[in-house]
Coordinates of C-alpha atoms in Angstrom, one line a residue:
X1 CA -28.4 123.7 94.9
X2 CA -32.1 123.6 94.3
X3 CA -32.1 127.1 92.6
X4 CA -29.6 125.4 89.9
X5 CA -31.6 121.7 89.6
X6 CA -33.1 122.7 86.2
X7 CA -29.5 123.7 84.3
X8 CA -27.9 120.6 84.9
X9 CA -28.3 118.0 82.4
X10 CA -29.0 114.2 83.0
X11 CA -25.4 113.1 83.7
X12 CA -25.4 116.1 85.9
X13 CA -28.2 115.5 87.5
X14 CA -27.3 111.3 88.4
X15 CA -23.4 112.8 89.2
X16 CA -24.7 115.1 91.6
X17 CA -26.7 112.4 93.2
X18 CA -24.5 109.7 92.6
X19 CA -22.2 111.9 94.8
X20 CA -24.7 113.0 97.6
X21 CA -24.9 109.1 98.5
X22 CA -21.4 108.5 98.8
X23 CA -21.4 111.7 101.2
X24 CA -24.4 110.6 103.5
X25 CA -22.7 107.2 103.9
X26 CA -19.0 108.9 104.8
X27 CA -21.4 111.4 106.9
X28 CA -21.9 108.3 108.8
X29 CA -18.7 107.1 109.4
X30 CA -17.9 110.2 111.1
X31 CA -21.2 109.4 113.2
X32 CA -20.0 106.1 114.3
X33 CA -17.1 107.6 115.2
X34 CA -18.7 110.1 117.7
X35 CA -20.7 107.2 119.4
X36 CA -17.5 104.9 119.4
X37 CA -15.9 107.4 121.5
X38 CA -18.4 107.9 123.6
X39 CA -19.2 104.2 124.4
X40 CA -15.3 104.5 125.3
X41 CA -15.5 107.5 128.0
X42 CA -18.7 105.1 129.1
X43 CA -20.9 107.3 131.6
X44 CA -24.4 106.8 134.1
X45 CA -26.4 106.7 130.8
X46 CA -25.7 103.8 128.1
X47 CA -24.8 105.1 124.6
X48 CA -27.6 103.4 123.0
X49 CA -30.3 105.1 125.6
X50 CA -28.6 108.5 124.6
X51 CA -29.1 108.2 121.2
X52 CA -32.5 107.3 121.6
X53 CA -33.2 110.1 123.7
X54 CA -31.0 112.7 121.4
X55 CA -32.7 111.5 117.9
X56 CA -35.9 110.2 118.8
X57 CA -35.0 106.6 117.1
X58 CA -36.4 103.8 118.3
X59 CA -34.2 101.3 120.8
X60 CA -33.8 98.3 117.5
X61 CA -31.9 101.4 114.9
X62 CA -30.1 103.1 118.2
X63 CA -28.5 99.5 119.5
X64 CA -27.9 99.2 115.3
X65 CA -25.8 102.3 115.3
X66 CA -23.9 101.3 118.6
X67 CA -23.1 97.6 117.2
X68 CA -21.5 99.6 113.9
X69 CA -20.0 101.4 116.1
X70 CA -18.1 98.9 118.0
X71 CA -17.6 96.9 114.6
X72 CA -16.3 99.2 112.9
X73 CA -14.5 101.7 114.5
X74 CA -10.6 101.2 116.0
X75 CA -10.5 100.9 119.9
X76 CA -8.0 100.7 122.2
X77 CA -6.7 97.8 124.5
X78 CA -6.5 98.5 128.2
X79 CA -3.0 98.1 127.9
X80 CA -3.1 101.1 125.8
X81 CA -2.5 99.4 122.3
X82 CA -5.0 100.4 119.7
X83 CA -6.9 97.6 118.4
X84 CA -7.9 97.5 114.1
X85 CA -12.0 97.6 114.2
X86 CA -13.8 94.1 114.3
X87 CA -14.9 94.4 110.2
X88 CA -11.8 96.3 108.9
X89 CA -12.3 95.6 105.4
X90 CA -16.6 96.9 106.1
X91 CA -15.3 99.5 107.7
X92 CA -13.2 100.9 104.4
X93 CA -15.5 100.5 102.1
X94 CA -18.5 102.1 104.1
X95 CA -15.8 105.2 104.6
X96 CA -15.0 104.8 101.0
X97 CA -18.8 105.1 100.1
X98 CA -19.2 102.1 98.0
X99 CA -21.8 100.7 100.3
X100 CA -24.4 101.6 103.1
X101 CA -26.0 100.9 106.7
X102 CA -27.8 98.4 105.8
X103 CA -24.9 97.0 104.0
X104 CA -23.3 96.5 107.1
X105 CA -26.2 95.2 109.2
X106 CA -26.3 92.0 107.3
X107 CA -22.4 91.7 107.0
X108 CA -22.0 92.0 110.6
X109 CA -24.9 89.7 111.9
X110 CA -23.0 87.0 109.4
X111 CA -19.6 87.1 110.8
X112 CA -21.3 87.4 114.5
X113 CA -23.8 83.7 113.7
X114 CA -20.0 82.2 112.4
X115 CA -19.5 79.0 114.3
X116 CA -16.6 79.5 116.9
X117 CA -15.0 76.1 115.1
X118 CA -14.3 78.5 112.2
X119 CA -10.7 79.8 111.8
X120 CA -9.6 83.2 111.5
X121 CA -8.9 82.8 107.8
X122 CA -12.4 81.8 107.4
X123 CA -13.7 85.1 109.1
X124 CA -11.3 87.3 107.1
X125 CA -12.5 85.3 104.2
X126 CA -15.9 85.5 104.8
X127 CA -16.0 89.2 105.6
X128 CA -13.7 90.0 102.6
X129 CA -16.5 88.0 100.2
X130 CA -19.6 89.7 101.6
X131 CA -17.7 92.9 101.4
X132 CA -17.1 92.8 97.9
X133 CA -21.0 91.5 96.9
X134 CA -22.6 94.0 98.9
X135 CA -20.6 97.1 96.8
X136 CA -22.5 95.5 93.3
X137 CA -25.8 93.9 95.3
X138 CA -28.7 94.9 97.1
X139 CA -28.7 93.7 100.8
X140 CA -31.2 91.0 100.4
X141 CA -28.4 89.7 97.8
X142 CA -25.2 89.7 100.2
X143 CA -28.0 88.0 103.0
X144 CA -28.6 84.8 101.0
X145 CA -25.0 84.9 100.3
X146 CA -24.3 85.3 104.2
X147 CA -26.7 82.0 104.5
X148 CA -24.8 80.1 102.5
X149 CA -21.6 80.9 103.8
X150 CA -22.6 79.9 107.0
X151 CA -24.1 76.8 105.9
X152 CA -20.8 75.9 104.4
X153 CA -19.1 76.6 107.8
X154 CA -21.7 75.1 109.8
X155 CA -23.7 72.0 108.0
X156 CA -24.8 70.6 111.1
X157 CA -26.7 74.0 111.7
X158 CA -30.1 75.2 111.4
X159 CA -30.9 74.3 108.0
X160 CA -31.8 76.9 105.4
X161 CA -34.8 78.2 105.5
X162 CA -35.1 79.0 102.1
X163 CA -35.4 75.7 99.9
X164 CA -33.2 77.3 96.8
X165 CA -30.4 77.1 99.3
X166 CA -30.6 73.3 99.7
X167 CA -30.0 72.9 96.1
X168 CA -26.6 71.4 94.9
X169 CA -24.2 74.3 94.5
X170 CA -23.0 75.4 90.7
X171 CA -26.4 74.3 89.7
X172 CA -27.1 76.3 86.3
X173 CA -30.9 75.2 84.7
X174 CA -31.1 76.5 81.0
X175 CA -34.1 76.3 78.0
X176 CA -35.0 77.3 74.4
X177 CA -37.5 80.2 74.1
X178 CA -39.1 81.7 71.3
X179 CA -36.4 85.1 72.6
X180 CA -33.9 83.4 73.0
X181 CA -32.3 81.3 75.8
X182 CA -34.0 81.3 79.4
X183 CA -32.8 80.3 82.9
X184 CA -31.8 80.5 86.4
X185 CA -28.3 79.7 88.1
X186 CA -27.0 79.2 91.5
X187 CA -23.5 79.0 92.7
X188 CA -21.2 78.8 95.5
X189 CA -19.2 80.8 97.6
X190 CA -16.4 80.9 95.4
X191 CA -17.8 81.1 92.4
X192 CA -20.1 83.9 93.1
X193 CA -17.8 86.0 94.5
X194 CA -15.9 85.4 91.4
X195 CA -19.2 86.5 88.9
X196 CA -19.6 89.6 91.0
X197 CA -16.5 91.0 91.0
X198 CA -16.4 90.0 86.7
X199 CA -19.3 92.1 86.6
X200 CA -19.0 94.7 88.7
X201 CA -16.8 97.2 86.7
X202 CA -19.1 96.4 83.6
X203 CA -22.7 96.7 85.3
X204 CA -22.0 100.8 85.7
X205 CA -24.7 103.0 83.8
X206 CA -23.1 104.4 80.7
X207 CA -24.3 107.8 79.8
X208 CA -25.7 108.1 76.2
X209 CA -25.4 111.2 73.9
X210 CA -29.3 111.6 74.8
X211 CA -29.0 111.3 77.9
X212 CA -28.5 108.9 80.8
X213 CA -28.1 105.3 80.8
X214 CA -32.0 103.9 79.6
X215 CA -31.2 100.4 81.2
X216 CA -32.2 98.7 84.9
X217 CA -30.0 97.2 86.9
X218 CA -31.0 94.0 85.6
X219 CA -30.7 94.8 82.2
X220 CA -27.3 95.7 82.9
X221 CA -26.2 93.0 84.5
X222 CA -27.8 91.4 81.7
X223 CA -25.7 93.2 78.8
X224 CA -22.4 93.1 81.7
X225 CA -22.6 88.8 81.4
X226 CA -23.4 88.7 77.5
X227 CA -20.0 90.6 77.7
X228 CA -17.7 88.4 79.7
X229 CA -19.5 85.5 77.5
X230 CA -18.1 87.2 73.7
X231 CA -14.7 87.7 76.2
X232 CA -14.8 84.1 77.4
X233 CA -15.6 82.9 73.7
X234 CA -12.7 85.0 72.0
X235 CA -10.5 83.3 74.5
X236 CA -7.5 81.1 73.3
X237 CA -7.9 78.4 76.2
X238 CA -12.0 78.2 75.5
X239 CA -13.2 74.7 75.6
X240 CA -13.9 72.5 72.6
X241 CA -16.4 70.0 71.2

């Protein structure tokens, strides 16, 4: 491919890469799969100290692989009856490409810190949220909405370390600039999930005639929520004075 780099245009060039990502993060499905079946045959050496000894990693990202592994991957009772994967709705969307690894770190250590008072709706639920933030946010993103999910589920828990978190929820804080308007929000569990998946098929890059899309992620999510304001506006059950 290198030989051809320099012929492809811009939207080439982000397509092809684009693409490469979604591959490397099926590529490891297929990994996960491997080490899922061989935790199954079990053996004299643990799984985790043979990946460390076949890759060189260190023992923190081989006992990460091994927990994906077992979270995501189909099993089998020892009845014989296969059992769905632990994060089945992670598990589709990692093989779908729409997010990564690290994706599904912080998705699993949420639903594994859920207090055992919370129902199987609430796991399905929770799982099914984080799952649809992390595919249009950064990990650090679907983490601090991880906290507060458990915070909801657990109030008598540790209590947040971050201070922003002990806010009241659907707190929006707005003022005048010379620019324009300024601000910050914060919402709930609900309601975030809600916002993300509004502006997730608007926060794409759109290729320009020059070229590719100029803006940042932020700018797009900027531009994405100015949109679903003009919608929300044109709407014939909009609020009133």
């Amino acid at each position: 491919m290198a030989a051809s780099l320099p012929s492809l245009s811009d939207t080439e060039l982000l397509d092809a890469l684009r693409e490469k990502g979604i591959e490397r993060r099926r590529a490891y499905v297929d990994e996960l799969r491997l080490i899922a079946e061989i935790d199954a045959r079990g053996g004299d050496i643990g799984v985790g100290a043979l990946l460390r000894d076949m890759f060189n990693l260190g023992p923190l990202d081989a006992r990460r692989m091994v927990a994906h592994a077992r979270a995501l991957t189909a099993s089998m009772s020892p009845s014989g009856a296969r059992l769905a994967p632990p994060l089945p709705v992670v598990a589709g969307a990692l093989a779908d490409g729409v997010i990564g690894p690290e994706h599904v770190e912080v998705i699993r250590k949420v639903v594994e810190k859920l207090p055992v008072s919370a129902s199987v709706e609430d796991r399905v639920t929770a799982e099914k949220i984080l799952c649809e933030a992390a595919i249009s946010s950064e990990p650090y993103m679907v983490k601090r909405l991880g906290s507060e999910i458990l915070h909801r589920l657990d109030p008598d828990g540790d209590e947040p370390r971050d201070k922003d978190l002990e806010r009241p929820r659907n707190q929006l804080d707005v003022r005048e600039t010379s620019r324009g308007v300024s601000g910050s929000f914060d919402l709930d569990t609900e309601a975030g999930a809600l916002l993300t998946n509004l502006l997730s098929p608007l926060t794409e890059p759109a290729p320009t005639p020059d070229g590719p899309d100029p803006r940042g992620a932020s700018e797009r999510r900027g531009d994405a929520f100015v949109e679903i304001l003009h919608l929300a506006a044109g709407s014939p059950d909009g609020p009133s004075e």
